[in-house]
Amino acid sequence: MIFNNVAEPLDQLELIDQLQRVGVDYHYRDEINRALKSIHQNAETWEKDLHATALEFRLLRQHGHYISPGKIFQENLVQIILITQGSIGPSSIYVSQ
């Protein structure tokens, strides 16, 4: 129901995160589980920046889905190295829309 108008995986992850933050996620438990299962099964098919990758990793792990940190963060390894070395700041990860 709540996910009917949210098609993009990142938008779904952000909606799940927001529902958890305001404490109403228990009302949508089945829908959240279906959305996360779909995202987990199709994880390789959508473009992700570091924000999307970290959010996907955290939410999937929180909800009991196994996902390898090496596999999921491999695509963003260069960004992670630059951040940890201080070459770019965390604020440069987020792109304003």
PDB file of C-alpha atoms in Angstrom:
ATOM      1  CA  MET A   1       0.000   0.000   0.000  1.00  0.00           C
ATOM      2  CA  ILE A   2       2.471   2.629   1.128  1.00  0.00           C
ATOM      3  CA  PHE A   3       5.077   1.410  -1.378  1.00  0.00           C
ATOM      4  CA  ASN A   4       2.738   1.545  -4.400  1.00  0.00           C
ATOM      5  CA  ASN A   5       3.924   5.024  -5.422  1.00  0.00           C
ATOM      6  CA  VAL A   6       7.587   4.397  -4.597  1.00  0.00           C
ATOM      7  CA  ALA A   7       9.237   2.574  -7.489  1.00  0.00           C
ATOM      8  CA  GLU A   8      12.958   3.278  -7.156  1.00  0.00           C
ATOM      9  CA  PRO A   9      14.944   1.066  -4.742  1.00  0.00           C
ATOM     10  CA  LEU A  10      16.699   4.042  -3.130  1.00  0.00           C
ATOM     11  CA  ASP A  11      13.360   5.773  -2.541  1.00  0.00           C
ATOM     12  CA  GLN A  12      12.025   2.584  -0.943  1.00  0.00           C
ATOM     13  CA  LEU A  13      15.081   2.322   1.321  1.00  0.00           C
ATOM     14  CA  GLU A  14      14.742   5.956   2.360  1.00  0.00           C
ATOM     15  CA  LEU A  15      11.028   5.476   3.074  1.00  0.00           C
ATOM     16  CA  ILE A  16      11.793   2.420   5.235  1.00  0.00           C
ATOM     17  CA  ASP A  17      14.465   4.397   7.077  1.00  0.00           C
ATOM     18  CA  GLN A  18      12.057   7.284   7.692  1.00  0.00           C
ATOM     19  CA  LEU A  19       9.305   4.948   8.910  1.00  0.00           C
ATOM     20  CA  GLN A  20      11.762   3.418  11.378  1.00  0.00           C
ATOM     21  CA  ARG A  21      12.969   6.801  12.584  1.00  0.00           C
ATOM     22  CA  VAL A  22       9.473   8.015  13.430  1.00  0.00           C
ATOM     23  CA  GLY A  23       8.605   4.666  15.009  1.00  0.00           C
ATOM     24  CA  VAL A  24       5.711   3.564  12.836  1.00  0.00           C
ATOM     25  CA  ASP A  25       7.480   0.843  10.861  1.00  0.00           C
ATOM     26  CA  TYR A  26       5.645  -1.891  12.764  1.00  0.00           C
ATOM     27  CA  HIS A  27       2.447  -0.866  10.954  1.00  0.00           C
ATOM     28  CA  TYR A  28       4.087  -1.695   7.624  1.00  0.00           C
ATOM     29  CA  ARG A  29       6.160  -4.754   8.608  1.00  0.00           C
ATOM     30  CA  ASP A  30       4.911  -7.001   5.766  1.00  0.00           C
ATOM     31  CA  GLU A  31       5.339  -4.322   3.105  1.00  0.00           C
ATOM     32  CA  ILE A  32       8.825  -3.472   4.378  1.00  0.00           C
ATOM     33  CA  ASN A  33       9.829  -7.140   4.310  1.00  0.00           C
ATOM     34  CA  ARG A  34       8.533  -7.537   0.739  1.00  0.00           C
ATOM     35  CA  ALA A  35      10.354  -4.401  -0.407  1.00  0.00           C
ATOM     36  CA  LEU A  36      13.631  -5.452   1.237  1.00  0.00           C
ATOM     37  CA  LYS A  37      13.368  -8.957  -0.184  1.00  0.00           C
ATOM     38  CA  SER A  38      12.910  -7.517  -3.672  1.00  0.00           C
ATOM     39  CA  ILE A  39      15.811  -5.088  -3.197  1.00  0.00           C
ATOM     40  CA  HIS A  40      18.021  -7.909  -1.900  1.00  0.00           C
ATOM     41  CA  GLN A  41      17.185 -10.153  -4.865  1.00  0.00           C
ATOM     42  CA  ASN A  42      17.815  -7.347  -7.376  1.00  0.00           C
ATOM     43  CA  ALA A  43      20.783  -5.726  -5.615  1.00  0.00           C
ATOM     44  CA  GLU A  44      23.041  -5.957  -8.655  1.00  0.00           C
ATOM     45  CA  THR A  45      20.651  -4.291 -11.089  1.00  0.00           C
ATOM     46  CA  TRP A  46      20.515  -0.672  -9.902  1.00  0.00           C
ATOM     47  CA  GLU A  47      23.076   2.131  -9.703  1.00  0.00           C
ATOM     48  CA  LYS A  48      24.160   3.068  -6.181  1.00  0.00           C
ATOM     49  CA  ASP A  49      26.284   5.795  -4.703  1.00  0.00           C
ATOM     50  CA  LEU A  50      27.925   5.374  -1.306  1.00  0.00           C
ATOM     51  CA  HIS A  51      24.863   6.710   0.542  1.00  0.00           C
ATOM     52  CA  ALA A  52      22.557   4.200  -1.167  1.00  0.00           C
ATOM     53  CA  THR A  53      25.033   1.360  -0.619  1.00  0.00           C
ATOM     54  CA  ALA A  54      25.393   2.083   3.103  1.00  0.00           C
ATOM     55  CA  LEU A  55      21.633   2.470   3.580  1.00  0.00           C
ATOM     56  CA  GLU A  56      20.952  -0.766   1.701  1.00  0.00           C
ATOM     57  CA  PHE A  57      23.581  -2.619   3.740  1.00  0.00           C
ATOM     58  CA  ARG A  58      22.281  -1.352   7.090  1.00  0.00           C
ATOM     59  CA  LEU A  59      18.598  -1.995   6.407  1.00  0.00           C
ATOM     60  CA  LEU A  60      19.131  -5.439   4.908  1.00  0.00           C
ATOM     61  CA  ARG A  61      21.317  -6.480   7.839  1.00  0.00           C
ATOM     62  CA  GLN A  62      18.828  -5.039  10.375  1.00  0.00           C
ATOM     63  CA  HIS A  63      16.058  -7.116   8.852  1.00  0.00           C
ATOM     64  CA  GLY A  64      18.029 -10.372   8.826  1.00  0.00           C
ATOM     65  CA  HIS A  65      19.161 -10.538   5.201  1.00  0.00           C
ATOM     66  CA  TYR A  66      22.722 -11.751   4.735  1.00  0.00           C
ATOM     67  CA  ILE A  67      24.810  -9.477   2.603  1.00  0.00           C
ATOM     68  CA  SER A  68      28.577  -9.554   2.381  1.00  0.00           C
ATOM     69  CA  PRO A  69      30.239  -6.230   3.253  1.00  0.00           C
ATOM     70  CA  GLY A  70      33.061  -6.931   0.816  1.00  0.00           C
ATOM     71  CA  LYS A  71      30.664  -7.539  -2.033  1.00  0.00           C
ATOM     72  CA  ILE A  72      28.403  -4.563  -1.449  1.00  0.00           C
ATOM     73  CA  PHE A  73      31.104  -1.985  -0.746  1.00  0.00           C
ATOM     74  CA  GLN A  74      33.512  -3.137  -3.464  1.00  0.00           C
ATOM     75  CA  GLU A  75      32.007  -0.786  -6.063  1.00  0.00           C
ATOM     76  CA  ASN A  76      32.504   2.235  -3.777  1.00  0.00           C
ATOM     77  CA  LEU A  77      35.961   1.309  -2.523  1.00  0.00           C
ATOM     78  CA  VAL A  78      37.679   4.333  -4.077  1.00  0.00           C
ATOM     79  CA  GLN A  79      35.247   6.748  -2.408  1.00  0.00           C
ATOM     80  CA  ILE A  80      35.665   4.979   0.937  1.00  0.00           C
ATOM     81  CA  ILE A  81      39.471   5.201   0.720  1.00  0.00           C
ATOM     82  CA  LEU A  82      39.362   8.891  -0.188  1.00  0.00           C
ATOM     83  CA  ILE A  83      37.061   9.634   2.746  1.00  0.00           C
ATOM     84  CA  THR A  84      39.164   7.715   5.271  1.00  0.00           C
ATOM     85  CA  GLN A  85      42.336   9.435   4.051  1.00  0.00           C
ATOM     86  CA  GLY A  86      40.663  12.827   4.309  1.00  0.00           C
ATOM     87  CA  SER A  87      40.925  13.587   0.596  1.00  0.00           C
ATOM     88  CA  ILE A  88      37.217  14.315   0.393  1.00  0.00           C
ATOM     89  CA  GLY A  89      34.818  15.158   3.183  1.00  0.00           C
ATOM     90  CA  PRO A  90      31.677  13.217   4.028  1.00  0.00           C
ATOM     91  CA  SER A  91      29.557  16.150   2.881  1.00  0.00           C
ATOM     92  CA  SER A  92      30.761  15.639  -0.701  1.00  0.00           C
ATOM     93  CA  ILE A  93      29.124  12.192  -0.771  1.00  0.00           C
ATOM     94  CA  TYR A  94      25.610  13.608  -0.749  1.00  0.00           C
ATOM     95  CA  VAL A  95      24.303  15.156  -3.912  1.00  0.00           C
ATOM     96  CA  SER A  96      21.555  17.700  -3.498  1.00  0.00           C
ATOM     97  CA  GLN A  97      18.552  17.041  -5.676  1.00  0.00           C
TER      98      GLN A  97
END
